[in-house]
């Protein structure tokens, strides 16, 4: 049994199927975890969703584009490359499946004793993985209990940093922004949500440049997508980026968890 984590697909159904073939994915035996952003930008978001929903061994964490799709579906707005999904016959089923995906997954590999923390964007160093999981679950349960409110009020860049005192939608919004939109952070993990390049502006650094090793023990790996301009390069073996720019007609990449091997297909 192999577990694979796959980067941002963004509606590139053909490349997704090519990659499943290349990794020799065995349905009913192997497991697939997607780092989110299954949809948008590419041509076949609906096909990607239908394929994943039909296979119980495939799951995903939620990305910012998946949340945006849920928002469009919630208000019934058919837009751009997501139009077909919003107007699909089975859109209700898609909504129900997608909204149940977690914001974070923790996978323990018995063979290697490795633990993998999987999120769309990453985990800020101010949170231990345990705390990040607790906050992710807090948002997920609200998203499922009251999707209408959450999907309307989650948008925006403020507050731009975490505080344990935050309550209500300011709290949920910043949790969602850390887990699904983060790239660069400054002092106290203040978010810079505007810079999508690979080069930091003064006072900021990539979120995975943890200053202390408090959360980065051996055998703990942080696996994420979202940051296409990195092309998967973090220069730190414990932080594994998997967005290799499929949305920009570059590559789609899988990580095999038992030997940490990356396998890619070209667009
Ligand atoms: Mn993203």
PDB file of C-alpha atoms and ligand atoms in Angstrom:
ATOM      1  CA  UNK A   1       0.000   0.000   0.000  1.00  0.00           C
ATOM      2  CA  UNK A   2       1.340   3.384  -1.024  1.00  0.00           C
ATOM      3  CA  UNK A   3       0.126   6.818  -0.003  1.00  0.00           C
ATOM      4  CA  UNK A   4       0.707   9.673  -2.437  1.00  0.00           C
ATOM      5  CA  UNK A   5       0.214  13.388  -1.899  1.00  0.00           C
ATOM      6  CA  UNK A   6      -0.510  15.309  -5.106  1.00  0.00           C
ATOM      7  CA  UNK A   7      -0.046  19.040  -5.768  1.00  0.00           C
ATOM      8  CA  UNK A   8      -2.490  21.665  -7.044  1.00  0.00           C
ATOM      9  CA  UNK A   9      -4.438  20.220 -10.004  1.00  0.00           C
ATOM     10  CA  UNK A  10      -6.450  23.354 -10.875  1.00  0.00           C
ATOM     11  CA  UNK A  11      -8.834  21.609 -13.248  1.00  0.00           C
ATOM     12  CA  UNK A  12      -6.087  19.892 -15.253  1.00  0.00           C
ATOM     13  CA  UNK A  13      -7.886  16.564 -15.523  1.00  0.00           C
ATOM     14  CA  UNK A  14      -5.690  15.087 -18.233  1.00  0.00           C
ATOM     15  CA  UNK A  15      -2.489  15.730 -16.263  1.00  0.00           C
ATOM     16  CA  UNK A  16      -4.110  14.280 -13.134  1.00  0.00           C
ATOM     17  CA  UNK A  17      -4.940  11.020 -14.945  1.00  0.00           C
ATOM     18  CA  UNK A  18      -1.469  10.972 -16.545  1.00  0.00           C
ATOM     19  CA  UNK A  19       0.090  11.308 -13.092  1.00  0.00           C
ATOM     20  CA  UNK A  20      -2.083   8.544 -11.568  1.00  0.00           C
ATOM     21  CA  UNK A  21      -0.844   6.280 -14.370  1.00  0.00           C
ATOM     22  CA  UNK A  22       2.770   7.298 -13.904  1.00  0.00           C
ATOM     23  CA  UNK A  23       2.719   6.579 -10.146  1.00  0.00           C
ATOM     24  CA  UNK A  24       0.965   3.280 -10.892  1.00  0.00           C
ATOM     25  CA  UNK A  25      -1.934   4.174  -8.587  1.00  0.00           C
ATOM     26  CA  UNK A  26      -3.752   1.042  -7.502  1.00  0.00           C
ATOM     27  CA  UNK A  27      -7.394   1.782  -6.776  1.00  0.00           C
ATOM     28  CA  UNK A  28      -8.748  -0.011  -3.664  1.00  0.00           C
ATOM     29  CA  UNK A  29      -5.187  -0.405  -2.388  1.00  0.00           C
ATOM     30  CA  UNK A  30      -3.289   2.906  -2.468  1.00  0.00           C
ATOM     31  CA  UNK A  31      -4.341   6.230  -0.992  1.00  0.00           C
ATOM     32  CA  UNK A  32      -4.265   9.679  -2.591  1.00  0.00           C
ATOM     33  CA  UNK A  33      -4.305  12.941  -0.669  1.00  0.00           C
ATOM     34  CA  UNK A  34      -4.558  16.181  -2.654  1.00  0.00           C
ATOM     35  CA  UNK A  35      -3.116  19.419  -1.241  1.00  0.00           C
ATOM     36  CA  UNK A  36      -6.191  21.334  -2.447  1.00  0.00           C
ATOM     37  CA  UNK A  37      -6.959  23.699  -5.322  1.00  0.00           C
ATOM     38  CA  UNK A  38      -8.515  20.909  -7.349  1.00  0.00           C
ATOM     39  CA  UNK A  39     -10.382  23.512  -9.368  1.00  0.00           C
ATOM     40  CA  UNK A  40     -10.273  26.819 -11.246  1.00  0.00           C
ATOM     41  CA  UNK A  41      -7.912  28.190 -13.909  1.00  0.00           C
ATOM     42  CA  UNK A  42      -7.706  24.872 -15.837  1.00  0.00           C
ATOM     43  CA  UNK A  43     -10.364  23.586 -18.251  1.00  0.00           C
ATOM     44  CA  UNK A  44     -11.846  20.554 -16.467  1.00  0.00           C
ATOM     45  CA  UNK A  45     -12.636  21.306 -12.823  1.00  0.00           C
ATOM     46  CA  UNK A  46     -15.877  19.323 -12.989  1.00  0.00           C
ATOM     47  CA  UNK A  47     -14.140  16.181 -14.292  1.00  0.00           C
ATOM     48  CA  UNK A  48     -11.518  16.398 -11.510  1.00  0.00           C
ATOM     49  CA  UNK A  49     -14.221  16.698  -8.840  1.00  0.00           C
ATOM     50  CA  UNK A  50     -16.346  13.865 -10.243  1.00  0.00           C
ATOM     51  CA  UNK A  51     -13.321  11.579 -10.453  1.00  0.00           C
ATOM     52  CA  UNK A  52     -12.268  12.275  -6.859  1.00  0.00           C
ATOM     53  CA  UNK A  53     -15.785  11.936  -5.453  1.00  0.00           C
ATOM     54  CA  UNK A  54     -16.186   8.522  -7.087  1.00  0.00           C
ATOM     55  CA  UNK A  55     -13.065   7.099  -5.415  1.00  0.00           C
ATOM     56  CA  UNK A  56     -13.214   6.778  -1.615  1.00  0.00           C
ATOM     57  CA  UNK A  57      -9.418   6.387  -1.467  1.00  0.00           C
ATOM     58  CA  UNK A  58      -8.951   9.931  -2.770  1.00  0.00           C
ATOM     59  CA  UNK A  59      -9.350  12.887  -0.450  1.00  0.00           C
ATOM     60  CA  UNK A  60      -8.082  16.457  -0.244  1.00  0.00           C
ATOM     61  CA  UNK A  61      -7.433  19.301   2.122  1.00  0.00           C
ATOM     62  CA  UNK A  62      -9.225  22.522   1.173  1.00  0.00           C
ATOM     63  CA  UNK A  63      -7.402  25.182  -0.835  1.00  0.00           C
ATOM     64  CA  UNK A  64      -8.361  28.806  -1.380  1.00  0.00           C
ATOM     65  CA  UNK A  65      -9.789  28.050  -4.843  1.00  0.00           C
ATOM     66  CA  UNK A  66     -11.894  25.187  -3.448  1.00  0.00           C
ATOM     67  CA  UNK A  67     -13.307  27.581  -0.837  1.00  0.00           C
ATOM     68  CA  UNK A  68     -13.981  30.110  -3.587  1.00  0.00           C
ATOM     69  CA  UNK A  69     -15.913  27.460  -5.524  1.00  0.00           C
ATOM     70  CA  UNK A  70     -17.966  26.653  -2.405  1.00  0.00           C
ATOM     71  CA  UNK A  71     -18.700  30.380  -2.092  1.00  0.00           C
ATOM     72  CA  UNK A  72     -19.866  30.618  -5.742  1.00  0.00           C
ATOM     73  CA  UNK A  73     -22.027  27.505  -5.329  1.00  0.00           C
ATOM     74  CA  UNK A  74     -23.504  28.901  -2.116  1.00  0.00           C
ATOM     75  CA  UNK A  75     -24.681  32.094  -3.843  1.00  0.00           C
ATOM     76  CA  UNK A  76     -25.457  30.332  -7.148  1.00  0.00           C
ATOM     77  CA  UNK A  77     -23.036  32.416  -9.171  1.00  0.00           C
ATOM     78  CA  UNK A  78     -21.679  30.691 -12.291  1.00  0.00           C
ATOM     79  CA  UNK A  79     -18.390  32.312 -13.192  1.00  0.00           C
ATOM     80  CA  UNK A  80     -15.340  31.713 -15.410  1.00  0.00           C
ATOM     81  CA  UNK A  81     -13.823  28.241 -15.433  1.00  0.00           C
ATOM     82  CA  UNK A  82     -16.042  27.264 -12.465  1.00  0.00           C
ATOM     83  CA  UNK A  83     -19.281  27.910 -14.382  1.00  0.00           C
ATOM     84  CA  UNK A  84     -19.731  24.245 -15.349  1.00  0.00           C
ATOM     85  CA  UNK A  85     -19.359  23.104 -11.749  1.00  0.00           C
ATOM     86  CA  UNK A  86     -21.876  25.609 -10.370  1.00  0.00           C
ATOM     87  CA  UNK A  87     -24.344  24.618 -13.119  1.00  0.00           C
ATOM     88  CA  UNK A  88     -23.662  20.864 -12.909  1.00  0.00           C
ATOM     89  CA  UNK A  89     -26.562  18.471 -12.372  1.00  0.00           C
ATOM     90  CA  UNK A  90     -24.811  17.081  -9.319  1.00  0.00           C
ATOM     91  CA  UNK A  91     -23.682  20.429  -7.904  1.00  0.00           C
ATOM     92  CA  UNK A  92     -25.408  19.756  -4.593  1.00  0.00           C
ATOM     93  CA  UNK A  93     -23.518  16.495  -4.220  1.00  0.00           C
ATOM     94  CA  UNK A  94     -20.251  18.246  -5.098  1.00  0.00           C
ATOM     95  CA  UNK A  95     -20.913  20.969  -2.513  1.00  0.00           C
ATOM     96  CA  UNK A  96     -21.592  18.373   0.188  1.00  0.00           C
ATOM     97  CA  UNK A  97     -18.451  16.404  -0.639  1.00  0.00           C
ATOM     98  CA  UNK A  98     -16.146  19.407  -0.931  1.00  0.00           C
ATOM     99  CA  UNK A  99     -17.271  21.189   2.225  1.00  0.00           C
ATOM    100  CA  UNK A 100     -16.454  18.064   4.252  1.00  0.00           C
ATOM    101  CA  UNK A 101     -12.792  18.093   3.230  1.00  0.00           C
ATOM    102  CA  UNK A 102     -10.537  19.078   6.142  1.00  0.00           C
ATOM    103  CA  UNK A 103      -8.173  22.067   6.269  1.00  0.00           C
ATOM    104  CA  UNK A 104      -5.365  19.898   7.633  1.00  0.00           C
ATOM    105  CA  UNK A 105      -4.484  16.202   7.699  1.00  0.00           C
ATOM    106  CA  UNK A 106      -1.930  14.376   9.788  1.00  0.00           C
ATOM    107  CA  UNK A 107      -0.611  11.117   8.356  1.00  0.00           C
ATOM    108  CA  UNK A 108       1.644   8.720  10.245  1.00  0.00           C
ATOM    109  CA  UNK A 109       3.657   6.265   8.177  1.00  0.00           C
ATOM    110  CA  UNK A 110       4.257   3.116  10.193  1.00  0.00           C
ATOM    111  CA  UNK A 111       7.043   1.809   7.995  1.00  0.00           C
ATOM    112  CA  UNK A 112       9.246   4.868   8.426  1.00  0.00           C
ATOM    113  CA  UNK A 113       7.904   6.438  11.642  1.00  0.00           C
ATOM    114  CA  UNK A 114       7.443   9.671   9.681  1.00  0.00           C
ATOM    115  CA  UNK A 115       4.582  12.088  10.369  1.00  0.00           C
ATOM    116  CA  UNK A 116       3.255  14.320   7.607  1.00  0.00           C
ATOM    117  CA  UNK A 117       1.281  17.498   8.224  1.00  0.00           C
ATOM    118  CA  UNK A 118      -0.642  18.290   5.064  1.00  0.00           C
ATOM    119  CA  UNK A 119      -2.244  21.685   4.438  1.00  0.00           C
ATOM    120  CA  UNK A 120      -2.859  23.775   1.334  1.00  0.00           C
ATOM    121  CA  UNK A 121      -0.556  26.699   2.208  1.00  0.00           C
ATOM    122  CA  UNK A 122       1.334  25.704   5.368  1.00  0.00           C
ATOM    123  CA  UNK A 123       1.419  26.032   9.150  1.00  0.00           C
ATOM    124  CA  UNK A 124       2.769  29.244  10.741  1.00  0.00           C
ATOM    125  CA  UNK A 125       5.553  28.719  13.272  1.00  0.00           C
ATOM    126  CA  UNK A 126       3.531  30.366  16.043  1.00  0.00           C
ATOM    127  CA  UNK A 127       1.314  27.248  16.062  1.00  0.00           C
ATOM    128  CA  UNK A 128       2.470  23.765  16.949  1.00  0.00           C
ATOM    129  CA  UNK A 129       1.054  21.156  14.553  1.00  0.00           C
ATOM    130  CA  UNK A 130      -1.238  20.104  17.386  1.00  0.00           C
ATOM    131  CA  UNK A 131      -2.589  23.637  17.772  1.00  0.00           C
ATOM    132  CA  UNK A 132      -2.938  24.039  13.996  1.00  0.00           C
ATOM    133  CA  UNK A 133      -5.015  20.851  13.882  1.00  0.00           C
ATOM    134  CA  UNK A 134      -7.267  22.078  16.687  1.00  0.00           C
ATOM    135  CA  UNK A 135      -7.864  25.410  14.901  1.00  0.00           C
ATOM    136  CA  UNK A 136      -8.424  23.659  11.560  1.00  0.00           C
ATOM    137  CA  UNK A 137     -11.070  21.456  13.177  1.00  0.00           C
ATOM    138  CA  UNK A 138     -12.705  24.479  14.801  1.00  0.00           C
ATOM    139  CA  UNK A 139     -13.157  26.124  11.379  1.00  0.00           C
ATOM    140  CA  UNK A 140     -14.227  22.884   9.656  1.00  0.00           C
ATOM    141  CA  UNK A 141     -17.010  22.212  12.119  1.00  0.00           C
ATOM    142  CA  UNK A 142     -18.358  25.755  11.707  1.00  0.00           C
ATOM    143  CA  UNK A 143     -18.073  25.486   7.931  1.00  0.00           C
ATOM    144  CA  UNK A 144     -20.249  22.398   8.029  1.00  0.00           C
ATOM    145  CA  UNK A 145     -22.710  23.636  10.672  1.00  0.00           C
ATOM    146  CA  UNK A 146     -23.245  27.083   9.178  1.00  0.00           C
ATOM    147  CA  UNK A 147     -21.817  27.123   5.631  1.00  0.00           C
ATOM    148  CA  UNK A 148     -23.836  30.147   4.509  1.00  0.00           C
ATOM    149  CA  UNK A 149     -22.437  32.490   7.180  1.00  0.00           C
ATOM    150  CA  UNK A 150     -18.895  31.190   6.958  1.00  0.00           C
ATOM    151  CA  UNK A 151     -18.719  31.313   3.147  1.00  0.00           C
ATOM    152  CA  UNK A 152     -19.978  34.904   3.184  1.00  0.00           C
ATOM    153  CA  UNK A 153     -17.793  36.250   5.986  1.00  0.00           C
ATOM    154  CA  UNK A 154     -14.482  34.428   5.456  1.00  0.00           C
ATOM    155  CA  UNK A 155     -13.122  36.756   2.734  1.00  0.00           C
ATOM    156  CA  UNK A 156     -10.583  39.524   3.289  1.00  0.00           C
ATOM    157  CA  UNK A 157      -7.023  40.146   4.479  1.00  0.00           C
ATOM    158  CA  UNK A 158      -7.790  41.377   7.989  1.00  0.00           C
ATOM    159  CA  UNK A 159      -6.826  40.734  10.697  1.00  0.00           C
ATOM    160  CA  UNK A 160      -3.373  40.077   9.265  1.00  0.00           C
ATOM    161  CA  UNK A 161      -1.959  38.211  12.242  1.00  0.00           C
ATOM    162  CA  UNK A 162      -2.934  35.694  14.854  1.00  0.00           C
ATOM    163  CA  UNK A 163      -3.857  36.404  18.445  1.00  0.00           C
ATOM    164  CA  UNK A 164      -5.335  33.887  20.895  1.00  0.00           C
ATOM    165  CA  UNK A 165      -7.835  36.601  21.844  1.00  0.00           C
ATOM    166  CA  UNK A 166      -9.453  36.792  18.401  1.00  0.00           C
ATOM    167  CA  UNK A 167     -13.076  35.668  18.328  1.00  0.00           C
ATOM    168  CA  UNK A 168     -15.801  35.175  15.735  1.00  0.00           C
ATOM    169  CA  UNK A 169     -15.168  35.693  12.031  1.00  0.00           C
ATOM    170  CA  UNK A 170     -11.934  37.650  12.575  1.00  0.00           C
ATOM    171  CA  UNK A 171     -10.590  34.475  14.190  1.00  0.00           C
ATOM    172  CA  UNK A 172     -11.926  32.079  11.538  1.00  0.00           C
ATOM    173  CA  UNK A 173     -10.778  34.337   8.672  1.00  0.00           C
ATOM    174  CA  UNK A 174      -7.188  34.521   9.867  1.00  0.00           C
ATOM    175  CA  UNK A 175      -7.068  30.752  10.534  1.00  0.00           C
ATOM    176  CA  UNK A 176      -8.313  30.126   6.975  1.00  0.00           C
ATOM    177  CA  UNK A 177      -5.814  32.647   5.561  1.00  0.00           C
ATOM    178  CA  UNK A 178      -2.859  30.986   7.330  1.00  0.00           C
ATOM    179  CA  UNK A 179      -3.833  27.483   6.260  1.00  0.00           C
ATOM    180  CA  UNK A 180      -4.918  28.244   2.681  1.00  0.00           C
ATOM    181  CA  UNK A 181      -3.301  31.515   1.496  1.00  0.00           C
ATOM    182  CA  UNK A 182      -0.021  32.098   3.397  1.00  0.00           C
ATOM    183  CA  UNK A 183       3.305  32.560   1.612  1.00  0.00           C
ATOM    184  CA  UNK A 184       5.433  35.247   3.314  1.00  0.00           C
ATOM    185  CA  UNK A 185       5.259  36.200   6.984  1.00  0.00           C
ATOM    186  CA  UNK A 186       6.901  38.986   8.985  1.00  0.00           C
ATOM    187  CA  UNK A 187       7.355  39.630  12.716  1.00  0.00           C
ATOM    188  CA  UNK A 188       4.804  37.750  14.854  1.00  0.00           C
ATOM    189  CA  UNK A 189       3.844  35.856  11.694  1.00  0.00           C
ATOM    190  CA  UNK A 190       2.042  38.859  10.200  1.00  0.00           C
ATOM    191  CA  UNK A 191       0.776  37.783   6.771  1.00  0.00           C
ATOM    192  CA  UNK A 192       1.854  39.337   3.472  1.00  0.00           C
ATOM    193  CA  UNK A 193      -0.955  38.086   1.239  1.00  0.00           C
ATOM    194  CA  UNK A 194      -0.087  40.293  -1.740  1.00  0.00           C
ATOM    195  CA  UNK A 195       3.316  38.923  -2.723  1.00  0.00           C
ATOM    196  CA  UNK A 196       2.883  35.760  -4.811  1.00  0.00           C
ATOM    197  CA  UNK A 197       6.477  35.694  -6.116  1.00  0.00           C
ATOM    198  CA  UNK A 198       9.305  33.606  -4.685  1.00  0.00           C
ATOM    199  CA  UNK A 199      11.248  36.647  -3.429  1.00  0.00           C
ATOM    200  CA  UNK A 200      10.445  38.199  -0.070  1.00  0.00           C
ATOM    201  CA  UNK A 201      10.127  41.937   0.439  1.00  0.00           C
ATOM    202  CA  UNK A 202      12.070  43.564   3.309  1.00  0.00           C
ATOM    203  CA  UNK A 203      10.901  42.348   6.722  1.00  0.00           C
ATOM    204  CA  UNK A 204       9.280  39.184   5.389  1.00  0.00           C
ATOM    205  CA  UNK A 205      10.390  35.574   4.939  1.00  0.00           C
ATOM    206  CA  UNK A 206       8.779  32.390   3.589  1.00  0.00           C
ATOM    207  CA  UNK A 207       6.547  30.851   6.286  1.00  0.00           C
ATOM    208  CA  UNK A 208       8.678  27.663   6.271  1.00  0.00           C
ATOM    209  CA  UNK A 209      11.857  29.477   7.360  1.00  0.00           C
ATOM    210  CA  UNK A 210      11.124  28.588  10.959  1.00  0.00           C
ATOM    211  CA  UNK A 211      13.455  30.493  13.276  1.00  0.00           C
ATOM    212  CA  UNK A 212      13.314  27.975  16.075  1.00  0.00           C
ATOM    213  CA  UNK A 213      13.286  24.259  15.590  1.00  0.00           C
ATOM    214  CA  UNK A 214      10.604  23.903  18.232  1.00  0.00           C
ATOM    215  CA  UNK A 215       8.122  22.374  15.790  1.00  0.00           C
ATOM    216  CA  UNK A 216      10.513  20.793  13.340  1.00  0.00           C
ATOM    217  CA  UNK A 217      11.582  17.527  14.856  1.00  0.00           C
ATOM    218  CA  UNK A 218      13.148  14.816  12.805  1.00  0.00           C
ATOM    219  CA  UNK A 219      10.504  12.577  11.248  1.00  0.00           C
ATOM    220  CA  UNK A 220       8.073  15.517  10.926  1.00  0.00           C
ATOM    221  CA  UNK A 221       7.359  16.740   7.428  1.00  0.00           C
ATOM    222  CA  UNK A 222       5.238  19.684   6.334  1.00  0.00           C
ATOM    223  CA  UNK A 223       3.652  19.073   2.928  1.00  0.00           C
ATOM    224  CA  UNK A 224       1.896  21.900   1.091  1.00  0.00           C
ATOM    225  CA  UNK A 225       0.901  23.311  -2.303  1.00  0.00           C
ATOM    226  CA  UNK A 226      -0.353  26.801  -3.216  1.00  0.00           C
ATOM    227  CA  UNK A 227       2.997  28.469  -3.979  1.00  0.00           C
ATOM    228  CA  UNK A 228       3.501  27.834  -7.696  1.00  0.00           C
ATOM    229  CA  UNK A 229       6.363  30.313  -8.115  1.00  0.00           C
ATOM    230  CA  UNK A 230       8.556  28.172  -5.810  1.00  0.00           C
ATOM    231  CA  UNK A 231       8.222  25.212  -8.223  1.00  0.00           C
ATOM    232  CA  UNK A 232       8.414  23.004  -5.137  1.00  0.00           C
ATOM    233  CA  UNK A 233      11.810  24.291  -3.975  1.00  0.00           C
ATOM    234  CA  UNK A 234      12.122  25.108  -0.270  1.00  0.00           C
ATOM    235  CA  UNK A 235      15.791  24.126   0.326  1.00  0.00           C
ATOM    236  CA  UNK A 236      14.678  22.290   3.463  1.00  0.00           C
ATOM    237  CA  UNK A 237      13.917  18.554   3.307  1.00  0.00           C
ATOM    238  CA  UNK A 238      11.276  18.828   6.052  1.00  0.00           C
ATOM    239  CA  UNK A 239       9.153  21.306   4.098  1.00  0.00           C
ATOM    240  CA  UNK A 240       7.896  19.769   0.885  1.00  0.00           C
ATOM    241  CA  UNK A 241       6.225  22.011  -1.702  1.00  0.00           C
ATOM    242  CA  UNK A 242       4.094  20.270  -4.309  1.00  0.00           C
ATOM    243  CA  UNK A 243       2.622  23.080  -6.428  1.00  0.00           C
ATOM    244  CA  UNK A 244       4.769  22.834  -9.541  1.00  0.00           C
ATOM    245  CA  UNK A 245       2.669  25.139 -11.690  1.00  0.00           C
ATOM    246  CA  UNK A 246       0.153  22.857 -13.391  1.00  0.00           C
ATOM    247  CA  UNK A 247      -2.189  25.878 -13.586  1.00  0.00           C
ATOM    248  CA  UNK A 248       0.517  27.629 -15.615  1.00  0.00           C
ATOM    249  CA  UNK A 249       1.058  24.634 -17.926  1.00  0.00           C
ATOM    250  CA  UNK A 250       4.182  23.482 -16.111  1.00  0.00           C
ATOM    251  CA  UNK A 251       4.157  20.268 -14.040  1.00  0.00           C
ATOM    252  CA  UNK A 252       1.904  18.252 -11.754  1.00  0.00           C
ATOM    253  CA  UNK A 253       3.768  16.490  -8.947  1.00  0.00           C
ATOM    254  CA  UNK A 254       3.115  13.616  -6.548  1.00  0.00           C
ATOM    255  CA  UNK A 255       5.038  12.730  -3.384  1.00  0.00           C
ATOM    256  CA  UNK A 256       5.244   9.050  -2.428  1.00  0.00           C
ATOM    257  CA  UNK A 257       5.222   9.075   1.353  1.00  0.00           C
ATOM    258  CA  UNK A 258       7.073   5.837   2.068  1.00  0.00           C
ATOM    259  CA  UNK A 259      10.294   6.916   0.322  1.00  0.00           C
ATOM    260  CA  UNK A 260       9.721  10.689  -0.127  1.00  0.00           C
ATOM    261  CA  UNK A 261      10.156  10.361  -3.881  1.00  0.00           C
ATOM    262  CA  UNK A 262       8.673  13.107  -6.066  1.00  0.00           C
ATOM    263  CA  UNK A 263       7.170  12.045  -9.395  1.00  0.00           C
ATOM    264  CA  UNK A 264       5.978  14.598 -11.971  1.00  0.00           C
ATOM    265  CA  UNK A 265       4.247  14.771 -15.312  1.00  0.00           C
ATOM    266  CA  UNK A 266       4.593  17.616 -17.800  1.00  0.00           C
ATOM    267  CA  UNK A 267       1.571  19.607 -18.897  1.00  0.00           C
TER     268      UNK A 267
HETATM  269 MN1  LIG B   1      -3.882  28.023  -3.643  1.00  0.00          MN
END
